[in-house]
Amino acid sequence: MSGGGSGSRSTAAWARWATRLLAALGSVLAAEAQLTGVLDDCLCDIESIDDFNTFKIFPKIQKLQERDYFRYYKVNLKRPCPFWADDGHCSIKDCHVEPCPESKIPVGIKAGSSNKYSKAANNSKELEDCEQANKLGAVNSTLSNQSKEAFIDWARYDDSQDHFCELDDERSPDAQYVDLLLNPERYTGYKGPSAWRVWNSIYEENCFKPRSVYRPLNPLAPSRGESFYTWLEGLCLEKRVFYKLISGLHASINLHLCANYLLEETWGKPRWGPNVKEFTRRFDPIETKGEGPRRLKNLYFLYLIELRALSKVAPYFERSVVDLYTGNGHEDAESKALLLEIFRDTKSFHMHFDEKSMFAGDKKGAKSLKEEFRLHFKNISRIMDCVGCDKCRLWGKLQTQGLGTALKILFSEKEIQNLPENSPSKGFQLTRQEIVALVNAFGRLSTSIKELQNFKVLLQQTR
């Protein structure tokens, strides 16, 4: 009798364990099942992106981000929030950003990131001339004097109509260089009403959404009324794309926080790493009622948009006149060679998003819609100055500016095609700030997709 009872109990325990295991596996499989196949609004599948990113892009973009030209980013973290009174800056130590001492900045970047110049250019007069001569940070001194004079005029050219972002004034005394490698994006503990207000303002006021339509998982949503996704599918392609870009950016940032989480701190030594529980809370299909996989699909969509922009801007950098100048000739040449190699890889991808499908209606309506699209995104870039955590603000501004630069590229195809080979162009130009943001923002997306693969493995190991 006792033996039989023990056997029954062990059988029942095994059955409960098996049930939990199957449920856990079902959750993993459900997540994976919803993250496969072709993405909406384009003809690309997730599996192709995973393979392309893992084997072609990720190793090279990581290496490029470590180069001096791309690791130092000038940013103003003291700009006041233009929309509401500041909540005050986060006092959590991990929110702090350590600016880079002047002595650490490569001389070519510090001098305005402009023309190649001799050691004599270190004197203040020549440095001043250097800074005035070039806002781009990419022009070689082989230009003729006439070209240099023309370039100075073009540098004054107000191209604000092309900008999708509110750019920081790099001449402001509050603008400082930050070493991105020493200030990595990770979970800082910044959350609550301040963080919620930033994202709520982005979604509610800048994504073309009427107030009568509630976002998914909103506890205030009525039981009846138009569903969010019914409304979204009824929008024109351009406004759907806009929402997906913002949702994808949000998902990417959340993935970084989950993957670089403060797991413990012993004797003042923090240990950072992936937090599966946090990832599950934010993205599990069951816990998020199916919303998590949708957000992750938008991450892939955003990756495609920025990948397309890199393939389109290649001719700008392929010109001999463009030089990623830091003052170290050998490293500068290697950096440009690696960047061009990445561009060749982006061109080899065979399922690019077709941006020509956007703003393709009648000219007047398309122009009006494009301007509305641009102004909404520019507004979002201004909201980043309302983020209370300096480290979150730094990476929010950089990734928003990177996406804004990608959009600027996609809608400047004719100007890029008509670039002169040996002189700057008035029709299309990129500042060093935009170049650094573009590469690092895409590097963050590449990292997100790699981290997502890692979380899939961890979920299978822990369940």
XYZ file of N, CA, C and O in Angstrom, residues 113-307:
780
model
N 36.962 68.354 -36.935
C 36.860 67.156 -37.768
C 36.930 67.504 -39.236
O 36.146 67.024 -40.033
N 37.879 68.360 -39.589
C 37.817 68.858 -40.958
C 38.979 68.402 -41.806
O 39.270 67.236 -41.904
N 39.645 69.343 -42.456
C 40.661 69.010 -43.438
C 41.881 68.370 -42.805
O 42.203 68.615 -41.663
N 42.595 67.596 -43.597
C 43.895 67.129 -43.143
C 44.792 68.349 -43.044
O 44.744 69.241 -43.879
N 45.613 68.392 -42.041
C 46.478 69.546 -41.884
C 47.757 69.102 -41.199
O 47.828 68.067 -40.568
N 48.795 69.924 -41.309
C 50.095 69.598 -40.734
C 50.104 69.879 -39.249
O 49.161 70.419 -38.684
N 51.236 69.527 -38.601
C 51.359 69.782 -37.160
C 51.238 71.264 -36.862
O 50.783 71.661 -35.800
N 51.654 72.073 -37.823
C 51.575 73.524 -37.616
C 50.145 73.986 -37.422
O 49.884 75.042 -36.868
N 49.196 73.169 -37.885
C 47.775 73.557 -37.768
C 47.293 73.530 -36.338
O 46.163 73.921 -36.062
N 48.135 73.075 -35.426
C 47.719 73.058 -34.028
C 47.691 74.445 -33.410
O 47.155 74.623 -32.330
N 48.322 75.414 -34.069
C 48.248 76.747 -33.475
C 46.841 77.281 -33.627
O 46.104 76.919 -34.532
N 46.467 78.171 -32.741
C 45.060 78.556 -32.607
C 44.490 79.180 -33.877
O 43.333 78.955 -34.207
N 45.289 79.977 -34.591
C 44.775 80.629 -35.792
C 44.353 79.600 -36.825
O 43.250 79.662 -37.383
N 45.194 78.606 -37.075
C 44.882 77.618 -38.100
C 43.747 76.705 -37.640
O 42.935 76.269 -38.447
N 43.718 76.434 -36.347
C 42.606 75.625 -35.832
C 41.285 76.357 -36.035
O 40.282 75.759 -36.407
N 41.319 77.663 -35.791
C 40.099 78.455 -35.966
C 39.659 78.424 -37.426
O 38.478 78.262 -37.735
N 40.633 78.577 -38.346
C 40.309 78.524 -39.769
C 39.753 77.154 -40.143
O 38.836 77.042 -40.957
N 40.343 76.124 -39.538
C 39.914 74.744 -39.813
C 38.462 74.545 -39.415
O 37.667 73.967 -40.139
N 38.135 75.041 -38.216
C 36.777 74.853 -37.712
C 35.774 75.585 -38.594
O 34.682 75.113 -38.859
N 36.176 76.784 -39.061
C 35.269 77.560 -39.905
C 35.115 76.910 -41.271
O 34.050 76.967 -41.880
N 36.182 76.267 -41.742
C 36.181 75.772 -43.113
C 35.259 74.604 -43.350
O 34.819 74.390 -44.467
N 34.945 73.834 -42.301
C 34.244 72.588 -42.611
C 33.362 72.091 -41.489
O 33.831 71.837 -40.412
N 32.077 72.038 -41.725
C 31.162 71.464 -40.750
C 31.025 69.963 -40.941
O 30.578 69.253 -40.050
N 31.370 69.477 -42.095
C 31.120 68.060 -42.404
C 31.979 67.088 -41.648
O 31.546 66.022 -41.298
N 33.230 67.386 -41.452
C 34.113 66.427 -40.811
C 34.551 65.345 -41.771
O 34.871 64.240 -41.371
N 34.583 65.627 -43.056
C 34.894 64.540 -43.972
C 35.607 64.978 -45.235
O 35.633 64.259 -46.203
N 36.191 66.175 -45.264
C 36.735 66.667 -46.517
C 38.258 66.700 -46.486
O 38.853 67.197 -45.550
N 38.884 66.212 -47.542
C 40.333 66.106 -47.632
C 40.942 67.428 -48.075
O 40.344 68.189 -48.827
N 42.182 67.694 -47.633
C 42.828 68.966 -47.939
C 43.290 69.059 -49.385
O 43.862 70.062 -49.786
N 43.056 68.016 -50.174
C 43.450 68.070 -51.576
C 42.520 68.977 -52.380
O 42.739 69.189 -53.569
N 41.475 69.521 -51.741
C 40.580 70.444 -52.446
C 41.325 71.704 -52.858
O 42.193 72.198 -52.145
N 40.964 72.246 -53.978
C 41.539 73.511 -54.412
C 41.031 74.632 -53.517
O 40.018 74.491 -52.835
N 41.731 75.779 -53.532
C 41.294 76.927 -52.735
C 39.893 77.372 -53.127
O 39.080 77.766 -52.288
N 39.605 77.314 -54.435
C 38.281 77.702 -54.914
C 37.208 76.790 -54.334
O 36.155 77.237 -53.897
N 37.510 75.473 -54.308
C 36.549 74.513 -53.756
C 36.347 74.756 -52.271
O 35.239 74.638 -51.750
N 37.457 75.085 -51.556
C 37.350 75.338 -50.116
C 36.452 76.538 -49.850
O 35.617 76.519 -48.945
N 36.635 77.590 -50.647
C 35.804 78.780 -50.470
C 34.339 78.461 -50.749
O 33.442 78.904 -50.019
N 34.106 77.673 -51.791
C 32.732 77.275 -52.105
C 32.152 76.450 -50.979
O 30.984 76.592 -50.610
N 33.022 75.605 -50.420
C 32.536 74.743 -49.350
C 32.133 75.534 -48.119
O 31.135 75.236 -47.457
N 32.922 76.585 -47.798
C 32.584 77.419 -46.641
C 31.208 78.042 -46.839
O 30.397 78.120 -45.922
N 30.927 78.482 -48.080
C 29.604 79.032 -48.370
C 28.530 77.968 -48.185
O 27.469 78.216 -47.610
N 28.813 76.758 -48.668
C 27.825 75.683 -48.574
C 27.602 75.240 -47.130
O 26.532 74.799 -46.770
N 28.662 75.347 -46.334
C 28.526 74.951 -44.935
C 27.534 75.840 -44.211
O 26.922 75.449 -43.223
N 27.381 77.069 -44.731
C 26.416 77.993 -44.125
C 24.999 77.743 -44.643
O 24.033 78.315 -44.162
N 24.919 76.944 -45.678
C 23.625 76.669 -46.299
C 22.666 76.034 -45.283
O 22.989 75.065 -44.624
N 21.509 76.612 -45.155
C 20.542 76.114 -44.180
C 19.743 74.974 -44.798
O 18.827 75.186 -45.586
N 20.103 73.759 -44.411
C 19.407 72.602 -44.975
C 18.399 72.034 -43.986
O 18.128 70.852 -43.964
N 17.830 72.906 -43.154
C 16.896 72.443 -42.138
C 15.677 71.760 -42.748
O 15.038 70.933 -42.107
N 15.373 72.078 -44.003
C 14.218 71.445 -44.637
C 14.447 69.952 -44.855
O 13.493 69.200 -45.020
N 15.711 69.535 -44.861
C 16.027 68.123 -45.077
C 16.177 67.359 -43.769
O 16.216 66.141 -43.770
N 16.312 68.071 -42.671
C 16.577 67.408 -41.402
C 15.306 66.811 -40.804
O 14.270 67.463 -40.726
N 15.422 65.581 -40.368
C 14.325 64.930 -39.666
C 14.526 65.029 -38.156
O 13.726 64.505 -37.396
N 15.632 65.659 -37.733
C 15.949 65.761 -36.311
C 16.318 67.184 -35.927
O 16.809 67.950 -36.751
N 16.094 67.488 -34.666
C 16.573 68.735 -34.082
C 18.022 68.487 -33.669
O 18.293 67.752 -32.725
N 18.965 69.061 -34.412
C 20.384 68.799 -34.149
C 20.901 69.695 -33.032
O 20.522 70.856 -32.912
N 21.784 69.137 -32.202
C 22.447 69.946 -31.185
C 23.415 70.914 -31.847
O 24.054 70.581 -32.847
N 23.523 72.097 -31.299
C 24.520 73.047 -31.763
C 25.863 72.646 -31.153
O 26.078 72.786 -29.946
N 26.756 72.138 -31.994
C 28.029 71.646 -31.490
C 28.930 72.767 -30.973
O 29.911 72.508 -30.287
N 28.582 74.015 -31.300
C 29.383 75.147 -30.816
C 28.941 75.608 -29.436
O 29.585 76.459 -28.823
N 27.836 75.080 -28.939
C 27.334 75.468 -27.620
C 28.334 75.074 -26.532
O 28.914 73.989 -26.578
N 28.538 75.943 -25.545
C 29.448 75.589 -24.446
C 28.962 74.384 -23.636
O 29.743 73.755 -22.923
N 27.665 74.048 -23.778
C 27.124 72.891 -23.059
C 27.308 71.581 -23.821
O 27.044 70.507 -23.275
N 27.734 71.673 -25.079
C 27.954 70.452 -25.869
C 29.303 69.846 -25.488
O 30.316 70.547 -25.438
N 29.305 68.549 -25.213
C 30.525 67.873 -24.792
C 30.715 66.575 -25.576
O 29.748 65.939 -25.981
N 31.974 66.203 -25.750
C 32.266 64.917 -26.365
C 32.063 63.811 -25.339
O 32.443 63.945 -24.171
N 31.455 62.716 -25.799
C 31.252 61.549 -24.954
C 31.871 60.346 -25.647
O 31.687 60.158 -26.855
N 32.619 59.560 -24.894
C 33.160 58.300 -25.413
C 32.073 57.244 -25.262
O 31.755 56.823 -24.144
N 31.487 56.829 -26.373
C 30.360 55.897 -26.330
C 30.751 54.533 -25.770
O 29.922 53.841 -25.173
N 32.007 54.148 -25.954
C 32.444 52.848 -25.443
C 32.535 52.848 -23.927
O 32.369 51.793 -23.284
N 32.785 54.009 -23.331
C 32.888 54.104 -21.871
C 31.549 54.448 -21.223
O 31.450 54.473 -19.986
N 30.544 54.729 -22.025
C 29.201 55.053 -21.507
C 28.164 54.187 -22.215
O 27.292 54.699 -22.930
N 28.243 52.865 -22.059
C 27.368 51.964 -22.824
C 25.905 52.095 -22.427
O 25.580 52.475 -21.294
N 25.051 51.785 -23.373
C 23.611 51.778 -23.106
C 23.261 50.541 -22.290
O 23.575 49.418 -22.678
N 22.631 50.728 -21.143
C 22.218 49.601 -20.303
C 21.158 50.048 -19.302
O 20.842 51.236 -19.209
N 20.650 49.095 -18.561
C 19.581 49.392 -17.601
C 20.129 50.245 -16.464
O 21.081 49.861 -15.786
N 19.535 51.408 -16.253
C 20.026 52.321 -15.210
C 19.107 52.392 -13.994
O 19.480 52.970 -12.975
N 17.904 51.853 -14.117
C 16.925 51.987 -13.042
C 15.983 53.161 -13.257
O 15.073 53.405 -12.461
N 16.184 53.908 -14.345
C 15.319 55.053 -14.656
C 13.966 54.535 -15.142
O 13.859 53.854 -16.162
N 12.913 54.839 -14.394
C 11.565 54.393 -14.756
C 10.553 55.259 -14.014
O 10.925 56.243 -13.369
N 9.288 54.879 -14.074
C 8.268 55.638 -13.367
C 7.626 56.710 -14.227
O 7.732 56.696 -15.459
N 6.952 57.688 -13.587
C 6.172 58.692 -14.322
C 6.979 59.484 -15.345
O 6.478 59.808 -16.414
N 8.231 59.816 -15.021
C 9.040 60.620 -15.942
C 9.299 59.867 -17.247
O 9.107 60.414 -18.338
N 9.736 58.618 -17.132
C 10.003 57.811 -18.334
C 8.709 57.542 -19.094
O 8.674 57.587 -20.330
N 7.630 57.271 -18.349
C 6.338 56.975 -18.984
C 5.847 58.184 -19.778
O 5.326 58.052 -20.886
N 6.030 59.377 -19.217
C 5.532 60.582 -19.888
C 6.234 60.796 -21.229
O 5.612 61.244 -22.203
N 7.535 60.489 -21.302
C 8.279 60.658 -22.550
C 7.684 59.774 -23.641
O 7.336 60.245 -24.730
N 7.561 58.470 -23.366
C 7.049 57.550 -24.390
C 5.564 57.807 -24.676
O 5.131 57.684 -25.825
N 4.817 58.187 -23.666
C 3.401 58.472 -23.886
C 3.236 59.673 -24.811
O 2.383 59.674 -25.702
N 4.070 60.695 -24.613
C 4.009 61.870 -25.480
C 4.375 61.505 -26.923
O 3.759 61.987 -27.873
N 5.360 60.617 -27.072
C 5.779 60.192 -28.414
C 4.637 59.477 -29.132
O 4.288 59.805 -30.264
N 4.033 58.506 -28.458
C 2.993 57.701 -29.106
C 1.675 58.460 -29.261
O 1.019 58.381 -30.299
N 1.264 59.181 -28.212
C -0.063 59.791 -28.213
C -0.134 61.063 -29.044
O -1.175 61.392 -29.592
N 0.994 61.797 -29.141
C 0.934 63.111 -29.776
C 1.684 63.182 -31.113
O 1.564 64.177 -31.826
N 2.442 62.127 -31.447
C 3.283 62.242 -32.637
C 3.176 61.081 -33.605
O 3.895 61.049 -34.603
N 2.317 60.109 -33.328
C 2.194 58.943 -34.212
C 0.876 58.917 -34.978
O 0.373 57.845 -35.330
N 0.299 60.110 -35.198
C -0.908 60.256 -36.032
C -2.135 59.546 -35.439
O -3.075 59.241 -36.155
N -2.122 59.276 -34.142
C -3.181 58.488 -33.530
C -4.244 59.385 -32.893
O -3.910 60.266 -32.100
N -5.513 59.170 -33.202
C -6.564 59.920 -32.510
C -6.697 59.453 -31.059
O -6.387 58.302 -30.733
N -7.134 60.327 -30.191
C -7.239 59.978 -28.768
C -8.312 58.920 -28.510
O -8.308 58.264 -27.468
N -9.206 58.743 -29.455
C -10.274 57.740 -29.272
C -9.759 56.307 -29.451
O -10.443 55.348 -29.110
N -8.552 56.190 -30.002
C -7.947 54.862 -30.200
C -6.879 54.661 -29.139
O -5.984 55.493 -28.982
N -7.003 53.559 -28.395
C -6.079 53.297 -27.298
C -5.015 52.289 -27.715
O -5.305 51.313 -28.403
N -3.788 52.548 -27.263
C -2.708 51.619 -27.565
C -2.910 50.305 -26.833
O -3.553 50.266 -25.767
N -2.346 49.206 -27.353
C -2.470 47.900 -26.692
C -1.936 47.944 -25.266
O -0.990 48.675 -24.959
N -2.550 47.163 -24.400
C -2.174 47.022 -22.982
C -2.451 48.272 -22.152
O -2.008 48.373 -21.011
N -3.156 49.235 -22.719
C -3.520 50.430 -21.953
C -4.679 50.078 -21.017
O -5.770 49.723 -21.471
N -4.460 50.169 -19.697
C -5.515 49.778 -18.747
C -6.746 50.679 -18.804
O -7.813 50.317 -18.316
N -6.598 51.866 -19.410
C -7.718 52.799 -19.492
C -8.591 52.558 -20.720
O -9.622 53.212 -20.893
N -8.175 51.616 -21.572
C -8.922 51.369 -22.805
C -10.312 50.822 -22.498
O -10.458 49.923 -21.662
N -11.347 51.340 -23.154
C -12.707 50.820 -22.928
C -12.839 49.428 -23.546
O -12.070 49.033 -24.414
N -13.836 48.690 -23.073
C -14.039 47.328 -23.585
C -14.531 47.348 -25.026
O -14.346 46.397 -25.776
N -15.173 48.438 -25.413
C -15.646 48.558 -26.787
C -14.982 49.751 -27.463
O -14.480 50.654 -26.819
N -15.016 49.740 -28.756
C -14.401 50.824 -29.517
C -13.473 50.247 -30.574
O -13.184 49.053 -30.594
N -12.992 51.105 -31.440
C -12.131 50.663 -32.520
C -10.826 50.104 -31.969
O -10.167 50.738 -31.146
N -10.461 48.922 -32.403
C -9.222 48.327 -31.910
C -8.024 49.053 -32.522
O -8.111 49.599 -33.628
N -6.908 49.018 -31.811
C -5.717 49.722 -32.261
C -5.262 49.220 -33.623
O -4.944 50.007 -34.521
N -5.222 47.899 -33.810
C -4.667 47.354 -35.054
C -5.639 47.488 -36.227
O -5.207 47.553 -37.380
N -6.936 47.564 -35.939
C -7.898 47.879 -37.005
C -7.631 49.299 -37.506
O -7.603 49.561 -38.717
N -7.402 50.219 -36.551
C -7.084 51.606 -36.918
C -5.763 51.674 -37.687
O -5.674 52.336 -38.719
N -4.739 50.968 -37.195
C -3.416 51.035 -37.818
C -3.457 50.532 -39.258
O -2.868 51.142 -40.162
N -4.142 49.412 -39.485
C -4.194 48.846 -40.839
C -4.976 49.741 -41.795
O -4.810 49.652 -43.011
N -5.813 50.615 -41.242
C -6.587 51.526 -42.083
C -5.811 52.765 -42.501
O -6.282 53.548 -43.329
N -4.614 52.946 -41.936
C -3.808 54.114 -42.269
C -3.115 53.942 -43.620
O -2.945 52.822 -44.112
N -2.659 55.035 -44.179
C -1.837 54.957 -45.387
C -0.487 54.340 -45.011
O -0.093 54.328 -43.846
N 0.221 53.839 -46.010
C 1.498 53.169 -45.780
C 2.460 54.051 -44.988
O 3.122 53.572 -44.052
N 2.559 55.331 -45.337
C 3.547 56.208 -44.705
C 3.318 56.333 -43.207
O 4.275 56.291 -42.422
N 2.061 56.444 -42.786
C 1.777 56.591 -41.353
C 1.942 55.263 -40.609
O 2.335 55.247 -39.443
N 1.668 54.157 -41.292
C 1.942 52.832 -40.686
C 3.443 52.664 -40.477
O 3.886 52.181 -39.437
N 4.208 53.051 -41.487
C 5.665 52.953 -41.399
C 6.173 53.790 -40.228
O 7.029 53.344 -39.450
N 5.639 54.985 -40.088
C 6.070 55.871 -39.010
C 5.876 55.195 -37.652
O 6.796 55.166 -36.818
N 4.684 54.642 -37.430
C 4.419 53.987 -36.151
C 5.373 52.810 -35.937
O 5.921 52.615 -34.841
N 5.605 52.021 -36.974
C 6.471 50.841 -36.841
C 7.909 51.233 -36.527
O 8.603 50.537 -35.781
N 8.360 52.341 -37.101
C 9.714 52.807 -36.805
C 9.863 53.170 -35.330
O 10.845 52.809 -34.680
N 8.885 53.892 -34.800
C 8.949 54.301 -33.395
C 8.814 53.086 -32.481
O 9.550 52.937 -31.499
N 7.887 52.202 -32.799
C 7.709 50.977 -32.009
C 8.971 50.118 -32.065
O 9.398 49.547 -31.054
N 9.592 50.027 -33.246
C 10.824 49.245 -33.391
C 11.965 49.841 -32.595
O 12.751 49.111 -31.971
N 12.074 51.166 -32.593
C 13.103 51.837 -31.802
C 12.887 51.573 -30.314
O 13.837 51.282 -29.568
N 11.640 51.659 -29.875
C 11.291 51.402 -28.477
C 11.650 49.961 -28.097
O 12.235 49.704 -27.039
N 11.325 49.017 -28.967
C 11.640 47.609 -28.718
C 13.146 47.387 -28.638
O 13.646 46.644 -27.780
N 13.885 48.027 -29.528
C 15.336 47.883 -29.550
C 15.946 48.394 -28.245
O 16.801 47.743 -27.637
N 15.508 49.568 -27.800
C 16.013 50.132 -26.546
C 15.695 49.201 -25.377
O 16.547 48.929 -24.523
N 14.470 48.678 -25.336
C 14.099 47.748 -24.262
C 14.951 46.479 -24.293
O 15.310 45.929 -23.242
N 15.276 46.004 -25.487
C 16.127 44.820 -25.605
C 17.513 45.086 -25.031
O 18.090 44.238 -24.337
N 18.069 46.263 -25.306
C 19.391 46.608 -24.769
C 19.370 46.615 -23.240
O 20.315 46.163 -22.600
N 18.280 47.148 -22.677
C 18.181 47.222 -21.214
C 18.085 45.827 -20.605
O 18.662 45.551 -19.554
N 17.350 44.939 -21.285
C 17.226 43.556 -20.801
C 18.550 42.803 -20.923
O 18.883 41.966 -20.082
N 19.292 43.080 -21.969
C 20.536 42.342 -22.242
C 21.708 42.860 -21.422
O 22.685 42.140 -21.205
N 21.624 44.098 -20.962
C 22.714 44.697 -20.190
C 22.139 45.212 -18.878
O 22.076 46.409 -18.626
N 21.733 44.281 -18.042
C 20.983 44.550 -16.813
C 21.900 44.376 -15.607
O 22.771 43.500 -15.604
N 21.712 45.213 -14.591
C 22.505 45.059 -13.367
C 21.973 43.852 -12.586
O 20.939 43.918 -11.933
N 22.710 42.738 -12.682
C 22.270 41.490 -12.052
C 22.594 41.463 -10.570
O 21.815 40.957 -9.760
N 23.752 41.989 -10.206
C 24.123 42.073 -8.795
C 25.294 43.031 -8.646
O 25.990 43.345 -9.614
N 25.492 43.483 -7.419
C 26.628 44.353 -7.125
C 27.253 43.906 -5.822
O 26.627 43.974 -4.754
N 28.478 43.408 -5.885
C 29.181 42.895 -4.715
C 30.416 43.738 -4.459
O 31.273 43.877 -5.328
N 30.496 44.300 -3.243
C 31.639 45.123 -2.870
C 31.899 46.232 -3.898
O 33.036 46.516 -4.266
N 30.809 46.838 -4.345
C 30.935 47.953 -5.276
C 31.264 47.555 -6.696
O 31.463 48.409 -7.558
N 31.328 46.245 -6.969
C 31.636 45.775 -8.320
C 30.363 45.245 -8.979
O 29.867 44.180 -8.606
N 29.814 45.972 -9.938
C 28.569 45.535 -10.587
C 28.808 44.407 -11.580
O 29.861 44.320 -12.200
N 27.815 43.541 -11.704
C 27.854 42.495 -12.718
C 26.655 42.685 -13.632
O 25.509 42.594 -13.201
N 26.948 42.972 -14.897
C 25.908 43.241 -15.888
C 25.734 42.029 -16.789
O 26.686 41.335 -17.111
N 24.505 41.786 -17.220
C 24.269 40.666 -18.108
C 22.808 40.561 -18.494
O 21.974 41.397 -18.110
N 22.445 39.531 -19.264
C 21.048 39.373 -19.713
C 20.120 38.969 -18.578
O 20.449 38.102 -17.772
N 18.968 39.608 -18.519
C 17.949 39.317 -17.512
C 16.746 38.688 -18.223
O 15.946 39.384 -18.849
N 16.645 37.365 -18.126
C 15.590 36.639 -18.832
C 14.211 37.021 -18.309
O 13.249 37.152 -19.073
N 14.116 37.218 -17.006
C 12.828 37.570 -16.409
C 12.327 38.908 -16.946
O 11.144 39.077 -17.275
N 13.230 39.871 -17.062
C 12.857 41.186 -17.579
C 12.476 41.096 -19.058
O 11.514 41.727 -19.505
N 13.219 40.295 -19.805
C 12.895 40.092 -21.220
C 11.501 39.478 -21.361
O 10.702 39.897 -22.206
N 11.222 38.488 -20.549
C 9.914 37.828 -20.590
C 8.796 38.809 -20.274
O 7.749 38.818 -20.931
N 9.009 39.639 -19.260
C 7.997 40.618 -18.865
C 7.669 41.576 -20.010
O 6.518 41.970 -20.204
N 8.678 41.935 -20.790
C 8.490 42.936 -21.841
C 8.053 42.341 -23.184
O 7.423 43.032 -23.984
N 8.435 41.059 -23.446
C 8.239 40.544 -24.798
C 7.527 39.196 -24.908
O 7.169 38.794 -26.014
N 7.347 38.468 -23.816
C 6.711 37.160 -23.906
C 5.296 37.295 -24.477
O 4.531 38.171 -24.049
N 4.929 36.455 -25.449
C 3.612 36.603 -26.091
C 2.444 36.417 -25.125
O 1.395 37.029 -25.311
N 2.639 35.571 -24.108
C 1.551 35.346 -23.152
C 1.446 36.515 -22.179
O 0.368 37.073 -21.950
N 2.581 36.920 -21.614
C 2.565 38.015 -20.631
C 2.166 39.340 -21.255
O 1.625 40.222 -20.582
N 2.448 39.529 -22.539
C 2.121 40.799 -23.205
C 0.879 40.680 -24.089
O 0.590 41.589 -24.877
N 0.172 39.554 -23.972
C -1.050 39.315 -24.756
C -0.802 39.470 -26.257
O -1.584 40.082 -26.986
N 0.337 38.938 -26.699
C 0.670 38.950 -28.119
C 1.356 40.209 -28.602
O 1.788 40.294 -29.752
N 1.490 41.203 -27.732
C 2.066 42.488 -28.142
C 3.586 42.404 -28.306
O 4.162 43.058 -29.175
N 4.254 41.591 -27.462
C 5.712 41.483 -27.514
C 6.244 41.101 -28.888
O 7.112 41.805 -29.441
N 5.759 40.000 -29.490
C 6.225 39.634 -30.827
C 5.963 40.708 -31.884
O 6.754 40.892 -32.803
N 4.845 41.430 -31.759
C 4.571 42.520 -32.710
C 5.647 43.596 -32.608
O 6.128 44.123 -33.611
N 6.029 43.927 -31.382
C 7.060 44.946 -31.183
C 8.392 44.485 -31.760
O 9.135 45.282 -32.348
N 8.700 43.207 -31.566
C 9.966 42.681 -32.086
C 9.969 42.656 -33.611
O 11.005 42.878 -34.240
N 8.815 42.397 -34.214
C 8.734 42.469 -35.676
C 8.992 43.893 -36.170
O 9.604 44.102 -37.219
N 8.535 44.868 -35.382
C 8.795 46.260 -35.755
C 10.285 46.594 -35.643
O 10.786 47.452 -36.381
N 10.981 45.935 -34.723
C 12.437 46.078 -34.636
C 13.085 45.626 -35.942
O 13.969 46.306 -36.478
N 12.653 44.485 -36.466
C 13.189 43.986 -37.741
C 12.869 44.962 -38.879
O 13.690 45.179 -39.772
N 11.681 45.531 -38.836
C 11.289 46.488 -39.875
C 12.201 47.720 -39.830
O 12.670 48.208 -40.867
N 12.470 48.213 -38.629
C 13.363 49.359 -38.463
C 14.769 49.019 -38.972
O 15.418 49.844 -39.626
N 15.230 47.810 -38.688
C 16.541 47.356 -39.173
C 16.585 47.443 -40.698
O 17.571 47.923 -41.280
N 15.520 47.000 -41.353
C 15.462 47.047 -42.819
C 15.541 48.477 -43.357
O 16.202 48.737 -44.360
N 14.871 49.403 -42.677
C 14.866 50.802 -43.115
C 16.281 51.384 -43.042
O 16.765 52.028 -43.983
N 16.959 51.158 -41.916
C 18.298 51.722 -41.761
C 19.312 50.985 -42.646
O 20.265 51.588 -43.136
N 19.095 49.691 -42.867
C 19.950 48.939 -43.787
C 19.838 49.524 -45.191
O 20.840 49.698 -45.895
